[in-house]
């Protein structure tokens, strides 16, 4: 008699974005005339860059000819892409990597959800609060947590690192025994970014307390301040304690094209129960070779084109477009009286609700009065209460209109 | 202190195809003049069909325009593809499915390796012997087995179902307590296929003994005999006890394009420890929503084109080409005195070694004397000893030359 994985049953039945979608649908049905603007989900709207489109057409043609057809590729990605990654994302920042330290994948969500599989089942992990839900849910489903405590809105046996206005929304290294820590920098959802100094403290703490940092830098292209590292491997010694995840979703508009990569340095090690150090790189290699059969050839050529001079320039222009949106959101809401965080090194603005309003109540108010969809901070964890996340990935026109509508509510008069 | 997943350390260090690659490289270096023909790995060589290439170009263009650009798609795949699957692969065989029973993915290897995650950790599973290694390795890595027994070449706590000449290389339902059974039909590596009667017995056994069948039908397009079902859901009641996996790798040449799907019927259930029945469909949905972010839009349009009249005709012509290769292998080797199985409903021929030779010895002989690369049956499990797998995915010319070279060795004179 087959048993189900009962860890799945610990997950609360409601999903943040499904709940939002339902509320929006319900409002929309009742108010067909309302023109709704969506600044909720972090999905891009600019089309793929011309250099990327051209590379994909070329690759599609290759796949249509026997002489240039490609069957199974290497599970860890073609060397042409891994070399382009090292040159474009790391050597340009004085970080040297070997090709077999890079693993190309179909998306950062897959990578970040699956990376826990190479660790022992007795895993204790830490996440920021508020946090991107996948870090947490993947570990719940793998059995690395206790039950969900509905009153606390937290799982037992998880180390939560509160991110509040007091600490600048920056997670502090855990004091409790912790095996791995998920760090997103610049952070989703708060849009704040840790400096070189702060990240150096994290690497130091990881060495001292022997935890591994799972470093999600999906938003690194949005960094504008010189003091914020683009890779954790810019911090000396990080290669011994960190795994880095990158994605083409936000830097090149690949949310529907699907490509990402993981860097697992040879120097990064964990331990057997009897204390023997084991390199994580061959474990992830083995995981990928058994559970994955490579990223589509056409998509790998698309990602490679991101590193061409034209591709990079075109993609950076899109990033600049989104960042201009971010500034419109930040400045517009600040001028209207709001307290706004993020939106400087990130496409996300983290907006304090007016007069201590609950985040779902403010979500409802903006939906019904301004016809603007946002994401309630409480959906990312209890310390997100009192905030909303707004994303800069809309069109310029919609972003301007949405902010004008919110300002027109005159909530601070 | 982070612990590693020590289950990974149970895996023997040598991988079948890596071992083969090393042997071939060593021979090749020493004999630069030898023109090696590869009939080892099951990778296709025909280019993508023109209808599929056209659909991909169109989709790439859509991704390059703001008005038609697609960001995140549904994790379970676009409805246009799921509807095409149901119409093209199921309704055509009088099987009705609902759209939310189909989950589009990036490959059958991913699906077949990950499906065990929705089951409890106390899982007992059965595999054929010989078998496609991923069924086994994914469960080893998830901790569902005991240690590797080097003498037996088997893992403890796994139910092996011997497939031998005596039972026509057809796995028989397990007598031991088993929770899930992996069945590949037509089988990789033996190339044999179970009939409707035999599959009906399996479904009956699954109902009686409450196990779930993970049914891998990656090779269904190669079926030529009317008596062999293309889907396990052609068997009445199978929807209560089976999950089916399909792939575009072999039917449409997608080994480098990456698309597959899983069918988890609403009626298929497993149990909590205290005996409550739980539908598996929502568990797999939740798994996919947390661990996966959808298949590339361009690839889903490629898969959809497989179901167009032109796409299907073009792909079936390629399948016919490979099957002609299979018959050349089968008939050529039989004429040379070999005993050959498979290659009737499958692109794989399962060839008995001459005079009881060990499969690695015969592999070496064919490599060094005929310059033909094959796969030793023993690499798929102890009951594969005494056999080689040859694949029909080469070019016509190479297939003819390889078989002529093997026949010329006159091993049966």
mmCIF file of N, CA and C in Angstrom, chain A residues 1-6 8 15 42-44 46-48 53 57 60-61 63-66 69-72 75 106 109-110 113 116-120 122 134 137 141 179 210 250 253 255-258 270-273 283 286-287 289-294 296-297, chain B residues 1-6 8 15 42-44 46-48 53 57 60-61 63-66 69-72 75 106 109-110 113 116-120 122 134 137 141 179 210 250 253 255-258 270-273 283 286-287 289-294 296-297:
data_model
loop_
_atom_site.group_PDB
_atom_site.id
_atom_site.type_symbol
_atom_site.label_atom_id
_atom_site.label_comp_id
_atom_site.label_asym_id
_atom_site.label_seq_id
_atom_site.Cartn_x
_atom_site.Cartn_y
_atom_site.Cartn_z
ATOM 1 N N UNK A 1 0.846 -1.190 0.000
ATOM 2 C CA UNK A 1 0.000 0.000 0.000
ATOM 3 C C UNK A 1 0.883 1.242 0.000
ATOM 4 N N UNK A 2 0.800 2.023 -1.059
ATOM 5 C CA UNK A 2 1.671 3.184 -1.184
ATOM 6 C C UNK A 2 1.222 4.292 -0.243
ATOM 7 N N UNK A 3 2.166 4.821 0.512
ATOM 8 C CA UNK A 3 1.883 5.961 1.371
ATOM 9 C C UNK A 3 2.213 7.261 0.641
ATOM 10 N N UNK A 4 1.452 8.297 0.951
ATOM 11 C CA UNK A 4 1.796 9.609 0.401
ATOM 12 C C UNK A 4 2.864 10.250 1.283
ATOM 13 N N UNK A 5 3.540 11.226 0.727
ATOM 14 C CA UNK A 5 4.476 12.057 1.478
ATOM 15 C C UNK A 5 3.637 13.009 2.328
ATOM 16 N N UNK A 6 3.507 12.692 3.594
ATOM 17 C CA UNK A 6 2.591 13.470 4.446
ATOM 18 C C UNK A 6 3.120 14.859 4.768
ATOM 19 N N UNK A 8 3.637 16.983 2.610
ATOM 20 C CA UNK A 8 2.867 17.878 1.737
ATOM 21 C C UNK A 8 1.606 18.374 2.439
ATOM 22 N N UNK A 15 -2.542 29.500 -1.319
ATOM 23 C CA UNK A 15 -1.285 29.983 -1.863
ATOM 24 C C UNK A 15 -1.444 31.480 -2.104
ATOM 25 N N UNK A 42 6.000 39.272 -9.922
ATOM 26 C CA UNK A 42 7.283 39.740 -10.444
ATOM 27 C C UNK A 42 7.586 39.176 -11.821
ATOM 28 N N UNK A 43 6.699 39.408 -12.761
ATOM 29 C CA UNK A 43 6.932 38.878 -14.105
ATOM 30 C C UNK A 43 7.196 40.020 -15.080
ATOM 31 N N UNK A 44 8.179 39.812 -15.940
ATOM 32 C CA UNK A 44 8.605 40.848 -16.882
ATOM 33 C C UNK A 44 7.581 41.021 -18.007
ATOM 34 N N UNK A 46 8.752 43.214 -20.979
ATOM 35 C CA UNK A 46 9.484 43.591 -22.180
ATOM 36 C C UNK A 46 9.790 42.333 -22.999
ATOM 37 N N UNK A 47 9.723 42.404 -24.321
ATOM 38 C CA UNK A 47 10.015 41.209 -25.139
ATOM 39 C C UNK A 47 11.490 40.820 -25.079
ATOM 40 N N UNK A 48 11.803 39.622 -25.564
ATOM 41 C CA UNK A 48 13.210 39.197 -25.634
ATOM 42 C C UNK A 48 13.993 40.165 -26.523
ATOM 43 N N UNK A 53 16.669 36.908 -29.780
ATOM 44 C CA UNK A 53 15.739 36.377 -30.780
ATOM 45 C C UNK A 53 16.524 35.825 -31.982
ATOM 46 N N UNK A 57 16.576 31.928 -33.401
ATOM 47 C CA UNK A 57 16.238 31.528 -34.779
ATOM 48 C C UNK A 57 17.359 30.691 -35.382
ATOM 49 N N UNK A 60 17.308 27.250 -33.836
ATOM 50 C CA UNK A 60 16.173 26.463 -34.338
ATOM 51 C C UNK A 60 16.522 25.900 -35.715
ATOM 52 N N UNK A 61 17.137 26.724 -36.557
ATOM 53 C CA UNK A 61 17.541 26.239 -37.885
ATOM 54 C C UNK A 61 18.553 25.099 -37.776
ATOM 55 N N UNK A 63 18.730 22.965 -35.453
ATOM 56 C CA UNK A 63 18.009 21.761 -35.008
ATOM 57 C C UNK A 63 17.207 21.128 -36.142
ATOM 58 N N UNK A 64 16.969 21.894 -37.193
ATOM 59 C CA UNK A 64 16.198 21.390 -38.322
ATOM 60 C C UNK A 64 17.038 20.767 -39.422
ATOM 61 N N UNK A 65 18.366 20.720 -39.224
ATOM 62 C CA UNK A 65 19.268 20.142 -40.230
ATOM 63 C C UNK A 65 20.069 19.000 -39.602
ATOM 64 N N UNK A 66 20.164 17.887 -40.310
ATOM 65 C CA UNK A 66 20.861 16.715 -39.760
ATOM 66 C C UNK A 66 22.304 17.050 -39.376
ATOM 67 N N UNK A 69 22.109 19.220 -36.125
ATOM 68 C CA UNK A 69 21.145 18.811 -35.095
ATOM 69 C C UNK A 69 21.873 18.440 -33.798
ATOM 70 N N UNK A 70 21.268 18.756 -32.669
ATOM 71 C CA UNK A 70 21.822 18.370 -31.360
ATOM 72 C C UNK A 70 20.822 17.516 -30.587
ATOM 73 N N UNK A 71 21.260 16.387 -30.141
ATOM 74 C CA UNK A 71 20.445 15.524 -29.290
ATOM 75 C C UNK A 71 20.724 15.857 -27.830
ATOM 76 N N UNK A 72 20.867 14.823 -26.997
ATOM 77 C CA UNK A 72 21.181 15.065 -25.589
ATOM 78 C C UNK A 72 22.440 15.915 -25.468
ATOM 79 N N UNK A 75 24.326 17.271 -19.106
ATOM 80 C CA UNK A 75 23.327 17.630 -18.086
ATOM 81 C C UNK A 75 23.656 18.974 -17.446
ATOM 82 N N UNK A 106 17.064 24.787 -15.930
ATOM 83 C CA UNK A 106 15.851 25.333 -16.555
ATOM 84 C C UNK A 106 15.210 26.423 -15.718
ATOM 85 N N UNK A 109 13.947 28.670 -9.859
ATOM 86 C CA UNK A 109 12.965 28.073 -8.949
ATOM 87 C C UNK A 109 13.278 26.588 -8.766
ATOM 88 N N UNK A 110 13.543 25.906 -9.867
ATOM 89 C CA UNK A 110 13.935 24.496 -9.804
ATOM 90 C C UNK A 110 15.182 24.334 -8.945
ATOM 91 N N UNK A 113 14.666 25.140 -5.203
ATOM 92 C CA UNK A 113 13.800 24.148 -4.550
ATOM 93 C C UNK A 113 14.535 22.820 -4.364
ATOM 94 N N UNK A 116 18.282 21.588 -1.641
ATOM 95 C CA UNK A 116 18.239 20.937 -0.321
ATOM 96 C C UNK A 116 18.423 19.420 -0.403
ATOM 97 N N UNK A 117 18.206 18.845 -1.598
ATOM 98 C CA UNK A 117 18.278 17.380 -1.721
ATOM 99 C C UNK A 117 19.667 16.827 -1.449
ATOM 100 N N UNK A 118 20.696 17.649 -1.643
ATOM 101 C CA UNK A 118 22.059 17.120 -1.429
ATOM 102 C C UNK A 118 22.479 17.177 0.045
ATOM 103 N N UNK A 119 21.583 17.717 0.887
ATOM 104 C CA UNK A 119 21.903 17.791 2.315
ATOM 105 C C UNK A 119 21.175 16.694 3.081
ATOM 106 N N UNK A 120 21.667 16.429 4.292
ATOM 107 C CA UNK A 120 21.097 15.363 5.114
ATOM 108 C C UNK A 120 19.690 15.689 5.577
ATOM 109 N N UNK A 122 18.454 15.575 8.424
ATOM 110 C CA UNK A 122 18.393 16.221 9.734
ATOM 111 C C UNK A 122 18.622 17.733 9.621
ATOM 112 N N UNK A 134 9.343 29.718 -1.951
ATOM 113 C CA UNK A 134 9.871 28.426 -2.408
ATOM 114 C C UNK A 134 10.968 27.880 -1.487
ATOM 115 N N UNK A 137 8.815 26.292 1.318
ATOM 116 C CA UNK A 137 7.915 25.204 0.932
ATOM 117 C C UNK A 137 8.668 23.960 0.473
ATOM 118 N N UNK A 141 8.176 20.282 2.194
ATOM 119 C CA UNK A 141 7.795 19.093 1.436
ATOM 120 C C UNK A 141 8.847 17.986 1.547
ATOM 121 N N UNK A 179 22.164 24.754 9.615
ATOM 122 C CA UNK A 179 23.010 24.064 8.635
ATOM 123 C C UNK A 179 23.095 24.809 7.308
ATOM 124 N N UNK A 210 29.901 27.040 10.629
ATOM 125 C CA UNK A 210 29.813 25.928 9.677
ATOM 126 C C UNK A 210 28.420 25.772 9.086
ATOM 127 N N UNK A 250 15.049 37.748 -14.880
ATOM 128 C CA UNK A 250 14.854 39.167 -14.657
ATOM 129 C C UNK A 250 15.885 40.014 -15.413
ATOM 130 N N UNK A 253 14.732 38.744 -19.357
ATOM 131 C CA UNK A 253 13.324 38.507 -19.680
ATOM 132 C C UNK A 253 12.980 37.057 -19.978
ATOM 133 N N UNK A 255 11.466 34.743 -18.177
ATOM 134 C CA UNK A 255 10.476 34.064 -17.320
ATOM 135 C C UNK A 255 9.694 32.995 -18.087
ATOM 136 N N UNK A 256 9.508 33.214 -19.387
ATOM 137 C CA UNK A 256 8.839 32.197 -20.214
ATOM 138 C C UNK A 256 9.803 31.424 -21.100
ATOM 139 N N UNK A 257 11.088 31.683 -20.966
ATOM 140 C CA UNK A 257 12.099 31.021 -21.805
ATOM 141 C C UNK A 257 12.917 30.017 -20.999
ATOM 142 N N UNK A 258 13.071 30.251 -19.708
ATOM 143 C CA UNK A 258 13.548 29.282 -18.723
ATOM 144 C C UNK A 258 15.037 28.924 -18.846
ATOM 145 N N UNK A 270 30.415 20.000 2.890
ATOM 146 C CA UNK A 270 29.598 19.706 4.070
ATOM 147 C C UNK A 270 30.158 18.410 4.656
ATOM 148 N N UNK A 271 29.437 17.781 5.577
ATOM 149 C CA UNK A 271 30.044 16.716 6.358
ATOM 150 C C UNK A 271 29.166 15.474 6.431
ATOM 151 N N UNK A 272 29.818 14.325 6.572
ATOM 152 C CA UNK A 272 29.067 13.117 6.899
ATOM 153 C C UNK A 272 28.759 13.151 8.396
ATOM 154 N N UNK A 273 27.867 12.259 8.815
ATOM 155 C CA UNK A 273 27.488 12.220 10.227
ATOM 156 C C UNK A 273 28.716 11.986 11.108
ATOM 157 N N UNK A 283 28.287 16.084 -5.618
ATOM 158 C CA UNK A 283 26.931 15.667 -5.230
ATOM 159 C C UNK A 283 25.890 16.358 -6.118
ATOM 160 N N UNK A 286 26.023 14.821 -9.522
ATOM 161 C CA UNK A 286 25.331 13.535 -9.568
ATOM 162 C C UNK A 286 23.821 13.734 -9.535
ATOM 163 N N UNK A 287 23.367 14.704 -8.719
ATOM 164 C CA UNK A 287 21.940 15.006 -8.661
ATOM 165 C C UNK A 287 21.427 15.424 -10.037
ATOM 166 N N UNK A 289 22.767 14.850 -12.999
ATOM 167 C CA UNK A 289 22.887 13.760 -13.982
ATOM 168 C C UNK A 289 21.758 12.745 -13.836
ATOM 169 N N UNK A 290 21.212 12.599 -12.649
ATOM 170 C CA UNK A 290 20.153 11.613 -12.436
ATOM 171 C C UNK A 290 18.756 12.212 -12.588
ATOM 172 N N UNK A 291 18.589 13.482 -12.200
ATOM 173 C CA UNK A 291 17.248 14.074 -12.138
ATOM 174 C C UNK A 291 16.972 15.053 -13.272
ATOM 175 N N UNK A 292 17.878 15.213 -14.207
ATOM 176 C CA UNK A 292 17.749 16.297 -15.187
ATOM 177 C C UNK A 292 18.474 15.872 -16.451
ATOM 178 N N UNK A 293 17.976 16.349 -17.594
ATOM 179 C CA UNK A 293 18.639 15.966 -18.842
ATOM 180 C C UNK A 293 19.073 17.173 -19.664
ATOM 181 N N UNK A 294 19.367 18.268 -18.968
ATOM 182 C CA UNK A 294 19.901 19.436 -19.670
ATOM 183 C C UNK A 294 18.823 20.425 -20.083
ATOM 184 N N UNK A 296 17.188 23.057 -22.891
ATOM 185 C CA UNK A 296 17.088 22.987 -24.356
ATOM 186 C C UNK A 296 18.254 23.711 -25.043
ATOM 187 N N UNK A 297 18.757 23.101 -26.110
ATOM 188 C CA UNK A 297 19.864 23.712 -26.856
ATOM 189 C C UNK A 297 19.518 25.127 -27.299
ATOM 190 N N UNK B 1 26.503 22.707 11.514
ATOM 191 C CA UNK B 1 27.346 21.975 10.560
ATOM 192 C C UNK B 1 26.451 21.223 9.597
ATOM 193 N N UNK B 2 26.519 21.587 8.333
ATOM 194 C CA UNK B 2 25.627 20.983 7.349
ATOM 195 C C UNK B 2 26.074 19.552 7.038
ATOM 196 N N UNK B 3 25.149 18.645 7.111
ATOM 197 C CA UNK B 3 25.422 17.259 6.718
ATOM 198 C C UNK B 3 25.080 17.044 5.251
ATOM 199 N N UNK B 4 25.827 16.165 4.605
ATOM 200 C CA UNK B 4 25.475 15.804 3.232
ATOM 201 C C UNK B 4 24.417 14.703 3.269
ATOM 202 N N UNK B 5 23.710 14.552 2.174
ATOM 203 C CA UNK B 5 22.784 13.438 1.986
ATOM 204 C C UNK B 5 23.632 12.187 1.732
ATOM 205 N N UNK B 6 23.774 11.381 2.770
ATOM 206 C CA UNK B 6 24.701 10.246 2.661
ATOM 207 C C UNK B 6 24.176 9.132 1.761
ATOM 208 N N UNK B 8 23.619 9.519 -1.228
ATOM 209 C CA UNK B 8 24.367 9.682 -2.474
ATOM 210 C C UNK B 8 25.644 8.832 -2.449
ATOM 211 N N UNK B 15 29.683 5.034 -13.606
ATOM 212 C CA UNK B 15 28.412 5.155 -14.309
ATOM 213 C C UNK B 15 28.565 4.432 -15.644
ATOM 214 N N UNK B 42 20.947 5.822 -26.505
ATOM 215 C CA UNK B 42 19.649 5.934 -27.172
ATOM 216 C C UNK B 42 19.317 7.356 -27.552
ATOM 217 N N UNK B 43 20.181 7.981 -28.326
ATOM 218 C CA UNK B 43 19.934 9.359 -28.731
ATOM 219 C C UNK B 43 19.652 9.430 -30.225
ATOM 220 N N UNK B 44 18.652 10.229 -30.570
ATOM 221 C CA UNK B 44 18.213 10.341 -31.955
ATOM 222 C C UNK B 44 19.215 11.141 -32.799
ATOM 223 N N UNK B 46 17.999 12.146 -36.340
ATOM 224 C CA UNK B 46 17.239 12.867 -37.361
ATOM 225 C C UNK B 46 16.920 14.269 -36.850
ATOM 226 N N UNK B 47 16.969 15.278 -37.716
ATOM 227 C CA UNK B 47 16.681 16.646 -37.267
ATOM 228 C C UNK B 47 15.210 16.827 -36.910
ATOM 229 N N UNK B 48 14.890 17.944 -36.263
ATOM 230 C CA UNK B 48 13.491 18.248 -35.951
ATOM 231 C C UNK B 48 12.688 18.357 -37.247
ATOM 232 N N UNK B 53 9.976 22.910 -36.612
ATOM 233 C CA UNK B 53 10.898 24.030 -36.812
ATOM 234 C C UNK B 53 10.102 25.309 -37.107
ATOM 235 N N UNK B 57 10.064 28.811 -34.878
ATOM 236 C CA UNK B 57 10.377 30.146 -35.408
ATOM 237 C C UNK B 57 9.247 31.135 -35.084
ATOM 238 N N UNK B 60 9.354 32.013 -31.433
ATOM 239 C CA UNK B 60 10.483 32.901 -31.130
ATOM 240 C C UNK B 60 10.119 34.326 -31.519
ATOM 241 N N UNK B 61 9.506 34.486 -32.680
ATOM 242 C CA UNK B 61 9.078 35.832 -33.102
ATOM 243 C C UNK B 61 8.073 36.431 -32.112
ATOM 244 N N UNK B 63 7.939 35.886 -28.995
ATOM 245 C CA UNK B 63 8.675 36.277 -27.784
ATOM 246 C C UNK B 63 9.464 37.565 -27.986
ATOM 247 N N UNK B 64 9.675 37.930 -29.239
ATOM 248 C CA UNK B 64 10.435 39.138 -29.548
ATOM 249 C C UNK B 64 9.586 40.389 -29.708
ATOM 250 N N UNK B 65 8.270 40.255 -29.528
ATOM 251 C CA UNK B 65 7.355 41.394 -29.672
ATOM 252 C C UNK B 65 6.567 41.584 -28.379
ATOM 253 N N UNK B 66 6.480 42.829 -27.940
ATOM 254 C CA UNK B 66 5.793 43.098 -26.661
ATOM 255 C C UNK B 66 4.354 42.577 -26.672
ATOM 256 N N UNK B 69 4.574 38.701 -26.409
ATOM 257 C CA UNK B 69 5.546 38.134 -25.473
ATOM 258 C C UNK B 69 4.846 37.340 -24.370
ATOM 259 N N UNK B 70 5.479 36.242 -23.932
ATOM 260 C CA UNK B 70 4.935 35.445 -22.820
ATOM 261 C C UNK B 70 5.948 35.357 -21.688
ATOM 262 N N UNK B 71 5.518 35.702 -20.515
ATOM 263 C CA UNK B 71 6.357 35.543 -19.326
ATOM 264 C C UNK B 71 6.095 34.184 -18.690
ATOM 265 N N UNK B 72 5.968 34.169 -17.364
ATOM 266 C CA UNK B 72 5.675 32.909 -16.688
ATOM 267 C C UNK B 72 4.418 32.269 -17.268
ATOM 268 N N UNK B 75 2.605 26.394 -14.434
ATOM 269 C CA UNK B 75 3.605 25.371 -14.111
ATOM 270 C C UNK B 75 3.287 24.045 -14.776
ATOM 271 N N UNK B 106 9.857 19.345 -18.543
ATOM 272 C CA UNK B 106 11.057 19.510 -19.373
ATOM 273 C C UNK B 106 11.704 18.184 -19.741
ATOM 274 N N UNK B 109 13.036 12.188 -17.947
ATOM 275 C CA UNK B 109 14.028 11.838 -16.933
ATOM 276 C C UNK B 109 13.728 12.602 -15.638
ATOM 277 N N UNK B 110 13.462 13.897 -15.770
ATOM 278 C CA UNK B 110 13.077 14.708 -14.609
ATOM 279 C C UNK B 110 11.845 14.110 -13.939
ATOM 280 N N UNK B 113 12.411 10.659 -12.298
ATOM 281 C CA UNK B 113 13.285 10.749 -11.124
ATOM 282 C C UNK B 113 12.573 11.416 -9.953
ATOM 283 N N UNK B 116 8.879 9.981 -7.263
ATOM 284 C CA UNK B 116 8.945 9.334 -5.946
ATOM 285 C C UNK B 116 8.768 10.332 -4.789
ATOM 286 N N UNK B 117 8.965 11.625 -5.063
ATOM 287 C CA UNK B 117 8.911 12.618 -3.986
ATOM 288 C C UNK B 117 7.529 12.737 -3.351
ATOM 289 N N UNK B 118 6.485 12.374 -4.103
ATOM 290 C CA UNK B 118 5.131 12.527 -3.536
ATOM 291 C C UNK B 118 4.733 11.327 -2.673
ATOM 292 N N UNK B 119 5.641 10.329 -2.604
ATOM 293 C CA UNK B 119 5.333 9.153 -1.782
ATOM 294 C C UNK B 119 6.082 9.220 -0.449
ATOM 295 N N UNK B 120 5.610 8.431 0.499
ATOM 296 C CA UNK B 120 6.205 8.428 1.837
ATOM 297 C C UNK B 120 7.617 7.864 1.840
ATOM 298 N N UNK B 122 8.895 5.686 3.657
ATOM 299 C CA UNK B 122 8.977 4.253 3.948
ATOM 300 C C UNK B 122 8.728 3.415 2.691
ATOM 301 N N UNK B 134 17.768 5.331 -14.012
ATOM 302 C CA UNK B 134 17.231 6.479 -13.259
ATOM 303 C C UNK B 134 16.154 6.074 -12.255
ATOM 304 N N UNK B 137 18.352 4.844 -9.320
ATOM 305 C CA UNK B 137 19.262 5.817 -8.702
ATOM 306 C C UNK B 137 18.498 6.932 -7.985
ATOM 307 N N UNK B 141 19.045 7.814 -4.030
ATOM 308 C CA UNK B 141 19.426 9.148 -3.564
ATOM 309 C C UNK B 141 18.391 9.728 -2.607
ATOM 310 N N UNK B 179 5.149 -0.887 -2.831
ATOM 311 C CA UNK B 179 4.284 0.296 -2.879
ATOM 312 C C UNK B 179 4.180 0.895 -4.281
ATOM 313 N N UNK B 210 -2.613 -3.143 -3.936
ATOM 314 C CA UNK B 210 -2.523 -1.709 -3.621
ATOM 315 C C UNK B 210 -1.145 -1.130 -3.876
ATOM 316 N N UNK B 250 11.807 10.610 -28.214
ATOM 317 C CA UNK B 250 11.983 9.559 -29.197
ATOM 318 C C UNK B 250 10.940 9.633 -30.308
ATOM 319 N N UNK B 253 12.053 13.533 -31.722
ATOM 320 C CA UNK B 253 13.458 13.955 -31.760
ATOM 321 C C UNK B 253 13.803 15.073 -30.795
ATOM 322 N N UNK B 255 15.357 15.080 -27.874
ATOM 323 C CA UNK B 255 16.360 14.817 -26.821
ATOM 324 C C UNK B 255 17.132 16.085 -26.461
ATOM 325 N N UNK B 256 17.307 16.991 -27.427
ATOM 326 C CA UNK B 256 17.971 18.261 -27.141
ATOM 327 C C UNK B 256 17.005 19.430 -27.061
ATOM 328 N N UNK B 257 15.707 19.149 -27.164
ATOM 329 C CA UNK B 257 14.692 20.213 -27.148
ATOM 330 C C UNK B 257 13.900 20.197 -25.847
ATOM 331 N N UNK B 258 13.770 19.030 -25.231
ATOM 332 C CA UNK B 258 13.295 18.841 -23.864
ATOM 333 C C UNK B 258 11.820 19.145 -23.643
ATOM 334 N N UNK B 270 -3.172 7.271 -3.061
ATOM 335 C CA UNK B 270 -2.350 6.526 -2.113
ATOM 336 C C UNK B 270 -2.888 6.863 -0.721
ATOM 337 N N UNK B 271 -2.150 6.523 0.313
ATOM 338 C CA UNK B 271 -2.740 6.544 1.643
ATOM 339 C C UNK B 271 -1.854 7.244 2.659
ATOM 340 N N UNK B 272 -2.496 7.833 3.660
ATOM 341 C CA UNK B 272 -1.735 8.314 4.814
ATOM 342 C C UNK B 272 -1.404 7.111 5.700
ATOM 343 N N UNK B 273 -0.494 7.338 6.642
ATOM 344 C CA UNK B 273 -0.087 6.236 7.538
ATOM 345 C C UNK B 273 -1.292 5.669 8.277
ATOM 346 N N UNK B 283 -1.145 16.413 -5.206
ATOM 347 C CA UNK B 283 0.218 16.378 -4.649
ATOM 348 C C UNK B 283 1.243 16.675 -5.744
ATOM 349 N N UNK B 286 1.062 20.293 -6.605
ATOM 350 C CA UNK B 286 1.765 21.117 -5.625
ATOM 351 C C UNK B 286 3.276 20.975 -5.786
ATOM 352 N N UNK B 287 3.726 19.763 -6.065
ATOM 353 C CA UNK B 287 5.152 19.542 -6.286
ATOM 354 C C UNK B 287 5.636 20.390 -7.462
ATOM 355 N N UNK B 289 4.258 23.051 -8.786
ATOM 356 C CA UNK B 289 4.137 24.489 -8.539
ATOM 357 C C UNK B 289 5.273 25.014 -7.660
ATOM 358 N N UNK B 290 5.835 24.163 -6.831
ATOM 359 C CA UNK B 290 6.897 24.614 -5.932
ATOM 360 C C UNK B 290 8.288 24.378 -6.521
ATOM 361 N N UNK B 291 8.461 23.299 -7.285
ATOM 362 C CA UNK B 291 9.798 22.892 -7.736
ATOM 363 C C UNK B 291 10.062 23.191 -9.210
ATOM 364 N N UNK B 292 9.141 23.835 -9.899
ATOM 365 C CA UNK B 292 9.251 23.945 -11.355
ATOM 366 C C UNK B 292 8.507 25.192 -11.794
ATOM 367 N N UNK B 293 8.975 25.824 -12.861
ATOM 368 C CA UNK B 293 8.298 27.035 -13.313
ATOM 369 C C UNK B 293 7.844 26.947 -14.769
ATOM 370 N N UNK B 294 7.554 25.725 -15.204
ATOM 371 C CA UNK B 294 7.003 25.560 -16.551
ATOM 372 C C UNK B 294 8.068 25.292 -17.595
ATOM 373 N N UNK B 296 9.642 25.915 -21.424
ATOM 374 C CA UNK B 296 9.731 27.113 -22.266
ATOM 375 C C UNK B 296 8.550 27.210 -23.236
ATOM 376 N N UNK B 297 8.033 28.428 -23.402
ATOM 377 C CA UNK B 297 6.913 28.635 -24.320
ATOM 378 C C UNK B 297 7.246 28.114 -25.717
#
